[in-house]
Amino acid sequence: MSDTSQDDQSIRSLLVSVKTDATNLFKAQAELTKAELNETKREAGTTGGAFFIALIFGALGFVFLLVSIAWLLVFFGLPEWAGFGIVTLALLLIAAVGGIVGIVNAKKIKGPRLSKIEWEKTRAALTGGSPEQALETTPTSATAKSGSSENH
């Protein structure tokens, strides 16, 4: 009888250990996900700021373009419109630079790649999937899998 109760206690201690390890694993993965999402949020904010600058300077450029055309029509042949035209071109150039910076930053945003990989590894381990397959997952293949399934 003592062997059975000893076996029961060792099984209980194993179950408690598994529960503790699983809890710690999920907490660590949640922290990783949170950290990656904060980084993505920061990158998205920077990108949004660049697009906002492009929008403001583009709108101002359009206003100055209209004013320049008006001065051109009113004072055809007079030099006042040239000043307005130069300001318009400068504003549009600033808008173009802001737009390019926004596009470059938007292409750099990747999202929580590492978290996705770790969640896949955990899911594979808990569902009886092969640990080798989970460990072979790379950020590129995880992104390709999720990207191809999202497009369909």
PDB file of C-alpha atoms in Angstrom:
ATOM      1  CA  MET A   1       0.000   0.000   0.000  1.00  0.00           C
ATOM      2  CA  SER A   2       2.829   2.398   0.735  1.00  0.00           C
ATOM      3  CA  ASP A   3       4.143   1.923  -2.812  1.00  0.00           C
ATOM      4  CA  THR A   4       0.776   2.986  -4.239  1.00  0.00           C
ATOM      5  CA  SER A   5       0.546   6.081  -2.055  1.00  0.00           C
ATOM      6  CA  GLN A   6       4.158   6.934  -2.893  1.00  0.00           C
ATOM      7  CA  ASP A   7       3.362   6.559  -6.615  1.00  0.00           C
ATOM      8  CA  ASP A   8       0.278   8.762  -6.179  1.00  0.00           C
ATOM      9  CA  GLN A   9       2.365  11.436  -4.488  1.00  0.00           C
ATOM     10  CA  SER A  10       5.047  11.326  -7.180  1.00  0.00           C
ATOM     11  CA  ILE A  11       2.340  11.600  -9.866  1.00  0.00           C
ATOM     12  CA  ARG A  12       0.818  14.546  -7.980  1.00  0.00           C
ATOM     13  CA  SER A  13       4.194  16.243  -7.711  1.00  0.00           C
ATOM     14  CA  LEU A  14       4.764  15.690 -11.435  1.00  0.00           C
ATOM     15  CA  LEU A  15       1.360  17.194 -12.242  1.00  0.00           C
ATOM     16  CA  VAL A  16       2.057  20.190 -10.006  1.00  0.00           C
ATOM     17  CA  SER A  17       5.438  20.597 -11.695  1.00  0.00           C
ATOM     18  CA  VAL A  18       3.873  20.397 -15.168  1.00  0.00           C
ATOM     19  CA  LYS A  19       1.219  22.939 -14.179  1.00  0.00           C
ATOM     20  CA  THR A  20       3.846  25.319 -12.787  1.00  0.00           C
ATOM     21  CA  ASP A  21       6.054  24.942 -15.859  1.00  0.00           C
ATOM     22  CA  ALA A  22       3.110  25.489 -18.215  1.00  0.00           C
ATOM     23  CA  THR A  23       2.053  28.589 -16.275  1.00  0.00           C
ATOM     24  CA  ASN A  24       5.585  29.981 -16.396  1.00  0.00           C
ATOM     25  CA  LEU A  25       5.816  29.219 -20.118  1.00  0.00           C
ATOM     26  CA  PHE A  26       2.559  30.995 -20.891  1.00  0.00           C
ATOM     27  CA  LYS A  27       3.582  34.004 -18.781  1.00  0.00           C
ATOM     28  CA  ALA A  28       6.928  34.230 -20.580  1.00  0.00           C
ATOM     29  CA  GLN A  29       5.265  33.988 -23.986  1.00  0.00           C
ATOM     30  CA  ALA A  30       2.715  36.632 -22.999  1.00  0.00           C
ATOM     31  CA  GLU A  31       5.561  38.954 -21.968  1.00  0.00           C
ATOM     32  CA  LEU A  32       7.340  38.333 -25.275  1.00  0.00           C
ATOM     33  CA  THR A  33       4.152  39.094 -27.181  1.00  0.00           C
ATOM     34  CA  LYS A  34       3.602  42.270 -25.165  1.00  0.00           C
ATOM     35  CA  ALA A  35       7.172  43.453 -25.783  1.00  0.00           C
ATOM     36  CA  GLU A  36       6.917  42.820 -29.524  1.00  0.00           C
ATOM     37  CA  LEU A  37       3.559  44.567 -29.755  1.00  0.00           C
ATOM     38  CA  ASN A  38       4.976  47.603 -27.924  1.00  0.00           C
ATOM     39  CA  GLU A  39       7.824  47.749 -30.456  1.00  0.00           C
ATOM     40  CA  THR A  40       5.335  47.444 -33.323  1.00  0.00           C
ATOM     41  CA  LYS A  41       3.219  50.193 -31.766  1.00  0.00           C
ATOM     42  CA  ARG A  42       6.242  52.504 -31.577  1.00  0.00           C
ATOM     43  CA  GLU A  43       7.137  51.835 -35.219  1.00  0.00           C
ATOM     44  CA  ALA A  44       3.535  52.414 -36.291  1.00  0.00           C
ATOM     45  CA  GLY A  45       3.499  55.717 -34.383  1.00  0.00           C
ATOM     46  CA  THR A  46       6.649  56.897 -36.145  1.00  0.00           C
ATOM     47  CA  THR A  47       5.205  55.878 -39.500  1.00  0.00           C
ATOM     48  CA  GLY A  48       1.921  57.607 -38.732  1.00  0.00           C
ATOM     49  CA  GLY A  49       3.811  60.767 -37.803  1.00  0.00           C
ATOM     50  CA  ALA A  50       5.678  60.752 -41.110  1.00  0.00           C
ATOM     51  CA  PHE A  51       2.422  60.295 -43.035  1.00  0.00           C
ATOM     52  CA  PHE A  52       0.829  63.103 -40.992  1.00  0.00           C
ATOM     53  CA  ILE A  53       3.706  65.437 -41.903  1.00  0.00           C
ATOM     54  CA  ALA A  54       3.310  64.427 -45.553  1.00  0.00           C
ATOM     55  CA  LEU A  55      -0.420  65.161 -45.363  1.00  0.00           C
ATOM     56  CA  ILE A  56       0.027  68.588 -43.752  1.00  0.00           C
ATOM     57  CA  PHE A  57       2.769  69.747 -46.104  1.00  0.00           C
ATOM     58  CA  GLY A  58       0.935  68.283 -49.097  1.00  0.00           C
ATOM     59  CA  ALA A  59      -2.205  70.220 -48.167  1.00  0.00           C
ATOM     60  CA  LEU A  60      -0.212  73.403 -47.650  1.00  0.00           C
ATOM     61  CA  GLY A  61       1.518  72.819 -50.976  1.00  0.00           C
ATOM     62  CA  PHE A  62      -1.822  72.469 -52.712  1.00  0.00           C
ATOM     63  CA  VAL A  63      -3.057  75.730 -51.161  1.00  0.00           C
ATOM     64  CA  PHE A  64       0.061  77.542 -52.282  1.00  0.00           C
ATOM     65  CA  LEU A  65      -0.254  76.017 -55.728  1.00  0.00           C
ATOM     66  CA  LEU A  66      -3.753  77.424 -56.006  1.00  0.00           C
ATOM     67  CA  VAL A  67      -2.613  80.832 -54.753  1.00  0.00           C
ATOM     68  CA  SER A  68       0.252  80.764 -57.253  1.00  0.00           C
ATOM     69  CA  ILE A  69      -2.100  79.973 -60.107  1.00  0.00           C
ATOM     70  CA  ALA A  70      -4.383  82.801 -58.993  1.00  0.00           C
ATOM     71  CA  TRP A  71      -1.502  85.267 -58.857  1.00  0.00           C
ATOM     72  CA  LEU A  72      -0.316  83.968 -62.213  1.00  0.00           C
ATOM     73  CA  LEU A  73      -3.685  84.630 -63.763  1.00  0.00           C
ATOM     74  CA  VAL A  74      -4.102  88.032 -62.129  1.00  0.00           C
ATOM     75  CA  PHE A  75      -0.612  89.260 -62.629  1.00  0.00           C
ATOM     76  CA  PHE A  76       0.301  87.404 -65.788  1.00  0.00           C
ATOM     77  CA  GLY A  77       3.840  88.326 -66.597  1.00  0.00           C
ATOM     78  CA  LEU A  78       4.564  89.912 -63.210  1.00  0.00           C
ATOM     79  CA  PRO A  79       7.247  88.419 -60.912  1.00  0.00           C
ATOM     80  CA  GLU A  80       5.051  88.025 -57.750  1.00  0.00           C
ATOM     81  CA  TRP A  81       3.841  84.589 -58.801  1.00  0.00           C
ATOM     82  CA  ALA A  82       7.402  83.287 -59.031  1.00  0.00           C
ATOM     83  CA  GLY A  83       7.813  83.615 -55.273  1.00  0.00           C
ATOM     84  CA  PHE A  84       4.592  81.738 -54.673  1.00  0.00           C
ATOM     85  CA  GLY A  85       5.688  79.057 -57.135  1.00  0.00           C
ATOM     86  CA  ILE A  86       9.018  78.522 -55.388  1.00  0.00           C
ATOM     87  CA  VAL A  87       7.282  78.163 -52.007  1.00  0.00           C
ATOM     88  CA  THR A  88       4.819  75.700 -53.517  1.00  0.00           C
ATOM     89  CA  LEU A  89       7.590  73.548 -54.958  1.00  0.00           C
ATOM     90  CA  ALA A  90       9.458  73.561 -51.634  1.00  0.00           C
ATOM     91  CA  LEU A  91       6.344  72.456 -49.724  1.00  0.00           C
ATOM     92  CA  LEU A  92       5.600  69.700 -52.215  1.00  0.00           C
ATOM     93  CA  LEU A  93       9.202  68.521 -51.970  1.00  0.00           C
ATOM     94  CA  ILE A  94       8.873  68.314 -48.158  1.00  0.00           C
ATOM     95  CA  ALA A  95       5.622  66.367 -48.569  1.00  0.00           C
ATOM     96  CA  ALA A  96       7.333  63.934 -50.945  1.00  0.00           C
ATOM     97  CA  VAL A  97      10.204  63.370 -48.504  1.00  0.00           C
ATOM     98  CA  GLY A  98       7.738  62.786 -45.642  1.00  0.00           C
ATOM     99  CA  GLY A  99       5.775  60.330 -47.769  1.00  0.00           C
ATOM    100  CA  ILE A 100       8.912  58.417 -48.726  1.00  0.00           C
ATOM    101  CA  VAL A 101       9.991  58.229 -45.068  1.00  0.00           C
ATOM    102  CA  GLY A 102       6.519  56.939 -44.161  1.00  0.00           C
ATOM    103  CA  ILE A 103       6.597  54.265 -46.870  1.00  0.00           C
ATOM    104  CA  VAL A 104      10.089  53.116 -45.853  1.00  0.00           C
ATOM    105  CA  ASN A 105       9.040  52.890 -42.184  1.00  0.00           C
ATOM    106  CA  ALA A 106       5.807  51.064 -43.057  1.00  0.00           C
ATOM    107  CA  LYS A 107       7.753  48.389 -44.954  1.00  0.00           C
ATOM    108  CA  LYS A 108       9.964  47.796 -41.898  1.00  0.00           C
ATOM    109  CA  ILE A 109       7.071  46.909 -39.573  1.00  0.00           C
ATOM    110  CA  LYS A 110       7.024  43.151 -39.075  1.00  0.00           C
ATOM    111  CA  GLY A 111       4.715  42.525 -36.127  1.00  0.00           C
ATOM    112  CA  PRO A 112       5.266  40.001 -33.340  1.00  0.00           C
ATOM    113  CA  ARG A 113       7.168  37.325 -35.308  1.00  0.00           C
ATOM    114  CA  LEU A 114       8.986  35.734 -32.370  1.00  0.00           C
ATOM    115  CA  SER A 115       5.800  35.465 -30.342  1.00  0.00           C
ATOM    116  CA  LYS A 116       4.038  33.698 -33.196  1.00  0.00           C
ATOM    117  CA  ILE A 117       6.878  31.183 -33.408  1.00  0.00           C
ATOM    118  CA  GLU A 118       6.880  30.554 -29.653  1.00  0.00           C
ATOM    119  CA  TRP A 119       3.088  30.107 -29.572  1.00  0.00           C
ATOM    120  CA  GLU A 120       3.362  27.620 -32.447  1.00  0.00           C
ATOM    121  CA  LYS A 121       6.053  25.681 -30.575  1.00  0.00           C
ATOM    122  CA  THR A 122       3.890  25.575 -27.453  1.00  0.00           C
ATOM    123  CA  ARG A 123       0.825  24.503 -29.396  1.00  0.00           C
ATOM    124  CA  ALA A 124       2.818  21.752 -31.114  1.00  0.00           C
ATOM    125  CA  ALA A 125       4.193  20.557 -27.789  1.00  0.00           C
ATOM    126  CA  LEU A 126       0.798  20.561 -26.075  1.00  0.00           C
ATOM    127  CA  THR A 127      -1.063  18.902 -28.944  1.00  0.00           C
ATOM    128  CA  GLY A 128       1.493  16.168 -29.359  1.00  0.00           C
ATOM    129  CA  GLY A 129       3.111  17.696 -32.408  1.00  0.00           C
ATOM    130  CA  SER A 130       6.708  16.924 -33.152  1.00  0.00           C
ATOM    131  CA  PRO A 131       9.130  19.177 -31.226  1.00  0.00           C
ATOM    132  CA  GLU A 132      11.524  18.964 -34.173  1.00  0.00           C
ATOM    133  CA  GLN A 133       8.966  20.618 -36.460  1.00  0.00           C
ATOM    134  CA  ALA A 134       8.320  23.362 -33.920  1.00  0.00           C
ATOM    135  CA  LEU A 135      12.042  24.003 -33.464  1.00  0.00           C
ATOM    136  CA  GLU A 136      12.638  24.111 -37.219  1.00  0.00           C
ATOM    137  CA  THR A 137      10.199  27.006 -37.580  1.00  0.00           C
ATOM    138  CA  THR A 138      11.989  30.178 -38.575  1.00  0.00           C
ATOM    139  CA  PRO A 139      10.669  33.750 -38.617  1.00  0.00           C
ATOM    140  CA  THR A 140      10.550  33.670 -42.420  1.00  0.00           C
ATOM    141  CA  SER A 141       8.609  30.440 -42.649  1.00  0.00           C
ATOM    142  CA  ALA A 142       6.238  31.480 -39.855  1.00  0.00           C
ATOM    143  CA  THR A 143       5.598  34.783 -41.599  1.00  0.00           C
ATOM    144  CA  ALA A 144       5.149  33.045 -44.952  1.00  0.00           C
ATOM    145  CA  LYS A 145       2.667  30.572 -43.457  1.00  0.00           C
ATOM    146  CA  SER A 146       0.615  33.263 -41.739  1.00  0.00           C
ATOM    147  CA  GLY A 147       0.854  35.585 -44.740  1.00  0.00           C
ATOM    148  CA  SER A 148      -0.319  32.938 -47.186  1.00  0.00           C
ATOM    149  CA  SER A 149      -3.241  31.885 -44.988  1.00  0.00           C
ATOM    150  CA  GLU A 150      -4.324  35.497 -44.460  1.00  0.00           C
ATOM    151  CA  ASN A 151      -4.366  36.243 -48.168  1.00  0.00           C
ATOM    152  CA  HIS A 152      -6.890  33.496 -48.941  1.00  0.00           C
TER     153      HIS A 152
END
